[in-house]
Amino acid sequence: MTKKYNYQYFLSYLVCFILVTQVSVSQEQARISKIPTLNNHEFIPTTGGQYPFTSTSVSAYMGYGQTVNFNVPIYEINDQRVIGLTGDVIFADLVFKYQQRIRERLAFYTRFNLAARLGSDVQTVLGHGLNTITSFEIGWKIKLIEQEKFIMSTQIELQNHKGSFMNILGFVRDIKNDVPDPQITENVPVLTGGTGFLFAYGINDIFGLNFYSELTWGETYKRGENAFRFQLGGNFDVNFYQRFNIPIGLVLSSMLTSQPDVVYANGRTAKIFIFKIAYTKSTDFVLGIEWMNMITPMPEVDKDPLAQSVGLSTG
């Protein structure tokens, strides 16, 4: 007599095992996850964004782009008009940031940024030259309020920038106007200090919001002058992994800033818009690609050019 195998018991055991395994994996991921989380929402950082979390973290960004329909302005040299020509200015950026948690409500961070703006052909080299800015920042982040869905912090930081500017046509004009000791290049150190407020809100496990503001005071690119600088921005991110097990996240970000590491002209403001798509399955980092549109003021230009760039970021 053949013994009949009971498939119902086998299927029941298999279903129970899968459910228990999935619950255990989810709990383990939540327990060891290093991604900043509020209300079960894991936030997706962007290059320009600032976040209120005081956990230890490392982030980096490398990007490349160029202007769109950039026009070199018209100059007059020795009563001769130099006609402005259409060209491109190349943008290259490298950012590295490290944050160390000191206590639950206190963290120390450093940030290094190298930005370059250079003409891609003869006319834009003449009109815009080769400009670089290196920035080093140190600061303290202090958590003020934390609840299940939102967190707010403040930060205090010191920024040290060094701008290197090449202006060929400006050099020629200085010679024509008998300016003492004309320079084709100029190196300008800029030291600023400031503070700001950071806010994050976890709407649910899919959606999150982040806002930040910063106000600084210090030197400008014109020696002997001081001024206030500001930065305002916000991010809206969507993370599909927690609910749908799809390891994809999306971020829309915007920023308005006059900070010297972005804006090369005193008293001007840049507008930046970012779209990011990210891989969000890892519990240790978020890896993504960022597309950036910038309306960035530059010296010797009357109309702020539009620049577009793409970069790889991790954080």
mmCIF file of C-alpha atoms in Angstrom:
data_model
loop_
_atom_site.group_PDB
_atom_site.id
_atom_site.type_symbol
_atom_site.label_atom_id
_atom_site.label_comp_id
_atom_site.label_asym_id
_atom_site.label_seq_id
_atom_site.Cartn_x
_atom_site.Cartn_y
_atom_site.Cartn_z
ATOM 1 C CA MET A 1 0.000 0.000 0.000
ATOM 2 C CA THR A 2 1.490 3.334 -1.103
ATOM 3 C CA LYS A 3 1.660 6.088 1.416
ATOM 4 C CA LYS A 4 -0.017 9.258 0.126
ATOM 5 C CA TYR A 5 2.080 12.433 0.473
ATOM 6 C CA ASN A 6 0.212 15.362 2.043
ATOM 7 C CA TYR A 7 1.041 18.451 -0.074
ATOM 8 C CA GLN A 8 -1.090 20.723 2.054
ATOM 9 C CA TYR A 9 1.245 20.406 5.050
ATOM 10 C CA PHE A 10 4.277 20.995 2.867
ATOM 11 C CA LEU A 11 2.811 24.144 1.308
ATOM 12 C CA SER A 12 1.766 25.465 4.717
ATOM 13 C CA TYR A 13 5.273 25.004 6.107
ATOM 14 C CA LEU A 14 6.782 26.664 3.016
ATOM 15 C CA VAL A 15 4.487 29.713 3.251
ATOM 16 C CA CYS A 16 5.215 30.120 6.981
ATOM 17 C CA PHE A 17 8.953 29.842 6.358
ATOM 18 C CA ILE A 18 8.854 32.522 3.628
ATOM 19 C CA LEU A 19 6.803 34.901 5.783
ATOM 20 C CA VAL A 20 9.062 34.490 8.793
ATOM 21 C CA THR A 21 12.159 34.925 6.627
ATOM 22 C CA GLN A 22 10.822 38.093 5.018
ATOM 23 C CA VAL A 23 9.911 39.602 8.397
ATOM 24 C CA SER A 24 13.335 38.726 9.800
ATOM 25 C CA VAL A 25 15.138 40.231 6.790
ATOM 26 C CA SER A 26 13.078 43.425 6.991
ATOM 27 C CA GLN A 27 13.738 43.756 10.701
ATOM 28 C CA GLU A 28 17.446 43.114 10.197
ATOM 29 C CA GLN A 29 17.679 45.719 7.446
ATOM 30 C CA ALA A 30 15.895 48.276 9.590
ATOM 31 C CA ARG A 31 18.191 47.456 12.513
ATOM 32 C CA ILE A 32 21.494 47.818 10.654
ATOM 33 C CA SER A 33 20.521 50.488 8.110
ATOM 34 C CA LYS A 34 22.871 53.493 8.107
ATOM 35 C CA ILE A 35 20.632 55.577 5.848
ATOM 36 C CA PRO A 36 18.956 58.528 7.670
ATOM 37 C CA THR A 37 15.370 57.457 8.342
ATOM 38 C CA LEU A 38 12.200 59.126 9.639
ATOM 39 C CA ASN A 39 8.779 57.469 9.873
ATOM 40 C CA ASN A 40 10.238 54.416 8.063
ATOM 41 C CA HIS A 41 11.307 56.637 5.149
ATOM 42 C CA GLU A 42 14.945 56.406 4.072
ATOM 43 C CA PHE A 43 16.063 59.781 2.690
ATOM 44 C CA ILE A 44 18.011 60.131 -0.548
ATOM 45 C CA PRO A 45 20.764 62.785 -0.289
ATOM 46 C CA THR A 46 21.699 65.165 -3.126
ATOM 47 C CA THR A 47 24.875 67.135 -3.735
ATOM 48 C CA GLY A 48 23.524 70.559 -2.885
ATOM 49 C CA GLY A 49 21.179 69.449 -0.125
ATOM 50 C CA GLN A 50 21.914 69.818 3.576
ATOM 51 C CA TYR A 51 20.278 67.444 6.056
ATOM 52 C CA PRO A 52 19.591 67.743 9.808
ATOM 53 C CA PHE A 53 20.777 64.250 10.762
ATOM 54 C CA THR A 54 23.769 63.936 13.106
ATOM 55 C CA SER A 55 24.779 60.368 12.180
ATOM 56 C CA THR A 56 28.223 59.528 10.789
ATOM 57 C CA SER A 57 28.255 59.681 6.989
ATOM 58 C CA VAL A 58 30.458 60.020 3.917
ATOM 59 C CA SER A 59 29.328 61.505 0.604
ATOM 60 C CA ALA A 60 30.989 62.384 -2.691
ATOM 61 C CA TYR A 61 30.046 63.882 -6.044
ATOM 62 C CA MET A 62 31.772 64.213 -9.412
ATOM 63 C CA GLY A 63 30.099 66.074 -12.257
ATOM 64 C CA TYR A 64 30.689 67.573 -15.675
ATOM 65 C CA GLY A 65 28.629 69.954 -17.821
ATOM 66 C CA GLN A 66 28.592 73.006 -20.057
ATOM 67 C CA THR A 67 26.630 76.125 -20.859
ATOM 68 C CA VAL A 68 23.802 76.258 -23.380
ATOM 69 C CA ASN A 69 23.868 79.090 -25.979
ATOM 70 C CA PHE A 70 26.455 81.057 -24.039
ATOM 71 C CA ASN A 71 27.330 84.412 -25.628
ATOM 72 C CA VAL A 72 30.650 86.165 -25.121
ATOM 73 C CA PRO A 73 29.898 89.893 -24.682
ATOM 74 C CA ILE A 74 31.198 92.707 -26.866
ATOM 75 C CA TYR A 75 34.322 94.590 -25.703
ATOM 76 C CA GLU A 76 36.045 97.743 -26.842
ATOM 77 C CA ILE A 77 39.855 97.701 -26.987
ATOM 78 C CA ASN A 78 41.730 100.712 -28.410
ATOM 79 C CA ASP A 79 38.422 102.000 -29.770
ATOM 80 C CA GLN A 80 38.008 98.782 -31.728
ATOM 81 C CA ARG A 81 34.947 96.644 -31.073
ATOM 82 C CA VAL A 82 35.569 92.965 -30.412
ATOM 83 C CA ILE A 83 32.423 91.203 -31.520
ATOM 84 C CA GLY A 84 31.009 88.714 -29.071
ATOM 85 C CA LEU A 85 30.797 85.142 -30.355
ATOM 86 C CA THR A 86 28.790 82.155 -29.259
ATOM 87 C CA GLY A 87 30.735 79.471 -27.427
ATOM 88 C CA ASP A 88 30.647 77.174 -24.426
ATOM 89 C CA VAL A 89 31.965 77.225 -20.902
ATOM 90 C CA ILE A 90 32.748 73.849 -19.334
ATOM 91 C CA PHE A 91 31.785 73.121 -15.727
ATOM 92 C CA ALA A 92 33.577 70.500 -13.626
ATOM 93 C CA ASP A 93 32.879 69.840 -9.938
ATOM 94 C CA LEU A 94 34.265 67.536 -7.281
ATOM 95 C CA VAL A 95 32.738 67.412 -3.785
ATOM 96 C CA PHE A 96 33.653 65.313 -0.757
ATOM 97 C CA LYS A 97 32.008 65.526 2.672
ATOM 98 C CA TYR A 98 32.579 63.622 5.891
ATOM 99 C CA GLN A 99 30.449 63.885 9.024
ATOM 100 C CA GLN A 100 31.333 62.338 12.399
ATOM 101 C CA ARG A 101 28.770 61.841 15.122
ATOM 102 C CA ILE A 102 30.068 63.097 18.488
ATOM 103 C CA ARG A 103 26.923 62.600 20.542
ATOM 104 C CA GLU A 104 23.305 61.837 19.736
ATOM 105 C CA ARG A 105 22.586 65.548 19.214
ATOM 106 C CA LEU A 106 25.991 66.709 18.029
ATOM 107 C CA ALA A 107 28.100 66.072 14.932
ATOM 108 C CA PHE A 108 31.254 67.538 13.372
ATOM 109 C CA TYR A 109 31.683 67.741 9.588
ATOM 110 C CA THR A 110 34.160 68.804 6.925
ATOM 111 C CA ARG A 111 33.523 69.505 3.255
ATOM 112 C CA PHE A 112 35.908 69.942 0.319
ATOM 113 C CA ASN A 113 34.807 71.318 -3.041
ATOM 114 C CA LEU A 114 36.770 71.904 -6.238
ATOM 115 C CA ALA A 115 34.922 73.766 -8.998
ATOM 116 C CA ALA A 116 36.298 74.788 -12.393
ATOM 117 C CA ARG A 117 34.804 76.957 -15.129
ATOM 118 C CA LEU A 118 36.788 77.210 -18.371
ATOM 119 C CA GLY A 119 36.169 78.232 -21.965
ATOM 120 C CA SER A 120 36.030 75.405 -24.477
ATOM 121 C CA ASP A 121 37.284 77.453 -27.439
ATOM 122 C CA VAL A 122 39.259 80.613 -28.233
ATOM 123 C CA GLN A 123 36.451 83.136 -27.893
ATOM 124 C CA THR A 124 35.183 81.835 -24.563
ATOM 125 C CA VAL A 125 38.733 81.601 -23.209
ATOM 126 C CA LEU A 126 39.184 85.258 -24.173
ATOM 127 C CA GLY A 127 35.856 86.296 -22.707
ATOM 128 C CA HIS A 128 35.746 84.073 -19.637
ATOM 129 C CA GLY A 129 39.207 82.619 -19.175
ATOM 130 C CA LEU A 130 39.917 79.808 -16.755
ATOM 131 C CA ASN A 131 38.405 80.113 -13.280
ATOM 132 C CA THR A 132 38.712 77.718 -10.362
ATOM 133 C CA ILE A 133 37.502 77.780 -6.786
ATOM 134 C CA THR A 134 38.615 75.496 -3.997
ATOM 135 C CA SER A 135 36.556 75.452 -0.821
ATOM 136 C CA PHE A 136 37.119 73.879 2.565
ATOM 137 C CA GLU A 137 34.460 74.006 5.262
ATOM 138 C CA ILE A 138 34.333 72.834 8.861
ATOM 139 C CA GLY A 139 31.265 72.980 11.040
ATOM 140 C CA TRP A 140 29.183 71.687 13.904
ATOM 141 C CA LYS A 141 25.645 70.360 13.587
ATOM 142 C CA ILE A 142 23.349 70.468 16.626
ATOM 143 C CA LYS A 143 20.038 68.615 16.737
ATOM 144 C CA LEU A 144 17.283 70.789 18.208
ATOM 145 C CA ILE A 145 14.089 68.745 17.847
ATOM 146 C CA GLU A 146 13.447 65.130 16.864
ATOM 147 C CA GLN A 147 10.127 63.327 16.730
ATOM 148 C CA GLU A 148 8.798 60.326 14.846
ATOM 149 C CA LYS A 149 8.128 62.189 11.609
ATOM 150 C CA PHE A 150 10.374 65.249 11.672
ATOM 151 C CA ILE A 151 13.718 66.547 12.824
ATOM 152 C CA MET A 152 15.247 70.037 12.969
ATOM 153 C CA SER A 153 18.876 71.017 13.525
ATOM 154 C CA THR A 154 21.104 74.059 13.363
ATOM 155 C CA GLN A 155 24.673 74.334 12.155
ATOM 156 C CA ILE A 156 27.614 76.652 12.700
ATOM 157 C CA GLU A 157 30.410 76.619 10.140
ATOM 158 C CA LEU A 158 33.528 78.341 8.866
ATOM 159 C CA GLN A 159 34.212 78.461 5.115
ATOM 160 C CA ASN A 160 37.560 79.080 3.456
ATOM 161 C CA HIS A 161 37.427 79.675 -0.316
ATOM 162 C CA LYS A 162 40.189 80.477 -2.758
ATOM 163 C CA GLY A 163 39.270 81.813 -6.182
ATOM 164 C CA SER A 164 41.672 81.841 -9.109
ATOM 165 C CA PHE A 165 40.450 83.971 -12.029
ATOM 166 C CA MET A 166 41.948 84.497 -15.476
ATOM 167 C CA ASN A 167 40.719 87.493 -17.493
ATOM 168 C CA ILE A 168 42.617 88.052 -20.733
ATOM 169 C CA LEU A 169 40.519 90.897 -22.111
ATOM 170 C CA GLY A 170 40.439 92.559 -18.705
ATOM 171 C CA PHE A 171 44.229 92.398 -18.663
ATOM 172 C CA VAL A 172 44.378 94.111 -22.062
ATOM 173 C CA ARG A 173 41.965 96.810 -20.892
ATOM 174 C CA ASP A 174 44.091 97.449 -17.799
ATOM 175 C CA ILE A 175 47.165 97.948 -19.978
ATOM 176 C CA LYS A 176 45.239 100.333 -22.230
ATOM 177 C CA ASN A 177 44.002 102.317 -19.212
ATOM 178 C CA ASP A 178 47.491 102.442 -17.636
ATOM 179 C CA VAL A 179 46.417 100.487 -14.553
ATOM 180 C CA PRO A 180 49.442 99.930 -12.277
ATOM 181 C CA ASP A 181 50.712 96.342 -12.203
ATOM 182 C CA PRO A 182 48.016 94.705 -14.402
ATOM 183 C CA GLN A 183 47.499 90.990 -13.786
ATOM 184 C CA ILE A 184 46.230 88.378 -16.197
ATOM 185 C CA THR A 185 45.327 86.129 -13.276
ATOM 186 C CA GLU A 186 44.110 86.942 -9.797
ATOM 187 C CA ASN A 187 44.020 84.775 -6.680
ATOM 188 C CA VAL A 188 41.475 85.868 -4.090
ATOM 189 C CA PRO A 189 41.053 84.225 -0.649
ATOM 190 C CA VAL A 190 37.553 84.445 0.820
ATOM 191 C CA LEU A 191 36.838 83.642 4.466
ATOM 192 C CA THR A 192 33.237 83.483 5.693
ATOM 193 C CA GLY A 193 31.354 82.171 8.705
ATOM 194 C CA GLY A 194 27.684 81.522 9.227
ATOM 195 C CA THR A 195 24.805 79.510 10.557
ATOM 196 C CA GLY A 196 21.601 77.935 9.312
ATOM 197 C CA PHE A 197 18.610 75.714 10.041
ATOM 198 C CA LEU A 198 17.917 72.262 8.600
ATOM 199 C CA PHE A 199 14.583 70.431 8.573
ATOM 200 C CA ALA A 200 13.441 66.980 7.377
ATOM 201 C CA TYR A 201 9.976 65.435 7.378
ATOM 202 C CA GLY A 202 9.135 61.790 6.691
ATOM 203 C CA ILE A 203 5.636 61.811 5.221
ATOM 204 C CA ASN A 204 5.501 58.011 5.037
ATOM 205 C CA ASP A 205 7.734 55.157 3.918
ATOM 206 C CA ILE A 206 7.639 56.430 0.312
ATOM 207 C CA PHE A 207 7.763 60.245 0.458
ATOM 208 C CA GLY A 208 10.098 62.628 2.277
ATOM 209 C CA LEU A 209 10.748 66.375 2.422
ATOM 210 C CA ASN A 210 13.865 68.325 3.331
ATOM 211 C CA PHE A 211 14.447 72.094 3.670
ATOM 212 C CA TYR A 212 17.548 74.087 4.609
ATOM 213 C CA SER A 213 18.672 77.685 4.973
ATOM 214 C CA GLU A 214 22.040 79.305 5.571
ATOM 215 C CA LEU A 215 23.279 82.854 6.156
ATOM 216 C CA THR A 216 26.978 83.751 6.158
ATOM 217 C CA TRP A 217 29.038 86.906 6.560
ATOM 218 C CA GLY A 218 32.548 87.526 5.315
ATOM 219 C CA GLU A 219 34.881 88.528 2.522
ATOM 220 C CA THR A 220 33.967 88.778 -1.144
ATOM 221 C CA TYR A 221 35.939 88.379 -4.376
ATOM 222 C CA LYS A 222 36.653 92.111 -4.261
ATOM 223 C CA ARG A 223 39.425 92.683 -1.763
ATOM 224 C CA GLY A 224 38.542 94.835 1.230
ATOM 225 C CA GLU A 225 34.771 94.271 0.948
ATOM 226 C CA ASN A 226 32.517 92.161 3.172
ATOM 227 C CA ALA A 227 28.953 91.059 2.525
ATOM 228 C CA PHE A 228 26.187 88.692 3.571
ATOM 229 C CA ARG A 229 25.641 85.494 1.589
ATOM 230 C CA PHE A 230 22.639 83.185 1.719
ATOM 231 C CA GLN A 231 21.392 79.795 0.614
ATOM 232 C CA LEU A 232 17.837 78.412 0.522
ATOM 233 C CA GLY A 233 16.811 75.026 -0.790
ATOM 234 C CA GLY A 234 14.592 72.001 -0.556
ATOM 235 C CA ASN A 235 14.289 68.383 -1.705
ATOM 236 C CA PHE A 236 11.318 66.122 -2.366
ATOM 237 C CA ASP A 237 12.283 62.453 -2.623
ATOM 238 C CA VAL A 238 10.447 59.230 -3.422
ATOM 239 C CA ASN A 239 11.860 55.887 -2.250
ATOM 240 C CA PHE A 240 10.082 52.799 -3.607
ATOM 241 C CA TYR A 241 12.125 50.165 -1.780
ATOM 242 C CA GLN A 242 10.549 50.120 1.667
ATOM 243 C CA ARG A 243 7.015 49.414 0.443
ATOM 244 C CA PHE A 244 7.373 47.857 -3.019
ATOM 245 C CA ASN A 245 10.822 46.239 -2.761
ATOM 246 C CA ILE A 246 11.880 48.185 -5.875
ATOM 247 C CA PRO A 247 15.430 49.545 -5.317
ATOM 248 C CA ILE A 248 14.831 52.887 -7.039
ATOM 249 C CA GLY A 249 14.526 56.387 -5.623
ATOM 250 C CA LEU A 250 13.803 59.756 -7.232
ATOM 251 C CA VAL A 251 14.634 63.264 -6.005
ATOM 252 C CA LEU A 252 13.537 66.728 -7.153
ATOM 253 C CA SER A 253 15.666 69.509 -5.686
ATOM 254 C CA SER A 254 15.917 73.281 -6.056
ATOM 255 C CA MET A 255 18.304 75.841 -4.581
ATOM 256 C CA LEU A 256 18.746 79.618 -4.542
ATOM 257 C CA THR A 257 22.232 80.660 -3.464
ATOM 258 C CA SER A 258 24.767 83.474 -3.460
ATOM 259 C CA GLN A 259 27.501 81.432 -1.752
ATOM 260 C CA PRO A 260 31.011 81.969 -3.201
ATOM 261 C CA ASP A 261 31.660 78.307 -4.059
ATOM 262 C CA VAL A 262 28.867 78.506 -6.664
ATOM 263 C CA VAL A 263 28.571 82.163 -7.667
ATOM 264 C CA TYR A 264 31.643 83.836 -9.169
ATOM 265 C CA ALA A 265 30.210 87.367 -9.308
ATOM 266 C CA ASN A 266 29.707 89.471 -6.185
ATOM 267 C CA GLY A 267 26.141 90.362 -5.295
ATOM 268 C CA ARG A 268 24.581 87.854 -7.705
ATOM 269 C CA THR A 269 22.409 84.781 -7.156
ATOM 270 C CA ALA A 270 22.403 81.339 -8.766
ATOM 271 C CA LYS A 271 19.336 79.165 -9.365
ATOM 272 C CA ILE A 272 19.896 75.403 -9.357
ATOM 273 C CA PHE A 273 17.481 72.560 -10.161
ATOM 274 C CA ILE A 274 18.410 68.893 -9.693
ATOM 275 C CA PHE A 275 16.782 65.614 -10.685
ATOM 276 C CA LYS A 276 18.296 62.440 -9.260
ATOM 277 C CA ILE A 277 17.654 58.742 -9.784
ATOM 278 C CA ALA A 278 19.240 56.480 -7.188
ATOM 279 C CA TYR A 279 19.829 52.865 -6.207
ATOM 280 C CA THR A 280 18.319 52.454 -2.730
ATOM 281 C CA LYS A 281 18.568 48.764 -1.786
ATOM 282 C CA SER A 282 21.839 49.011 0.134
ATOM 283 C CA THR A 283 21.671 49.734 3.869
ATOM 284 C CA ASP A 284 25.106 51.403 3.809
ATOM 285 C CA PHE A 285 24.932 53.949 0.976
ATOM 286 C CA VAL A 286 22.813 55.521 -1.766
ATOM 287 C CA LEU A 287 24.309 55.611 -5.260
ATOM 288 C CA GLY A 288 22.770 57.834 -7.917
ATOM 289 C CA ILE A 289 23.032 59.937 -11.060
ATOM 290 C CA GLU A 290 22.175 63.639 -10.879
ATOM 291 C CA TRP A 291 21.069 65.900 -13.718
ATOM 292 C CA MET A 292 21.524 69.566 -12.885
ATOM 293 C CA ASN A 293 20.284 72.770 -14.519
ATOM 294 C CA MET A 294 22.000 75.941 -13.308
ATOM 295 C CA ILE A 295 21.489 79.617 -14.033
ATOM 296 C CA THR A 296 24.847 80.776 -12.734
ATOM 297 C CA PRO A 297 26.254 84.333 -12.776
ATOM 298 C CA MET A 298 29.778 84.737 -14.103
ATOM 299 C CA PRO A 299 32.078 87.774 -14.370
ATOM 300 C CA GLU A 300 32.083 89.864 -17.556
ATOM 301 C CA VAL A 301 28.649 88.517 -18.555
ATOM 302 C CA ASP A 302 25.492 90.633 -18.635
ATOM 303 C CA LYS A 303 22.994 87.775 -18.988
ATOM 304 C CA ASP A 304 23.361 84.789 -16.686
ATOM 305 C CA PRO A 305 23.964 81.672 -18.812
ATOM 306 C CA LEU A 306 22.136 78.361 -18.464
ATOM 307 C CA ALA A 307 24.384 75.390 -17.758
ATOM 308 C CA GLN A 308 23.521 71.698 -17.695
ATOM 309 C CA SER A 309 25.576 68.965 -16.066
ATOM 310 C CA VAL A 310 25.430 65.314 -15.092
ATOM 311 C CA GLY A 311 27.262 63.681 -12.214
ATOM 312 C CA LEU A 312 27.659 60.578 -10.107
ATOM 313 C CA SER A 313 26.990 60.856 -6.371
ATOM 314 C CA THR A 314 27.155 58.566 -3.385
ATOM 315 C CA GLY A 315 26.197 59.157 0.221
#
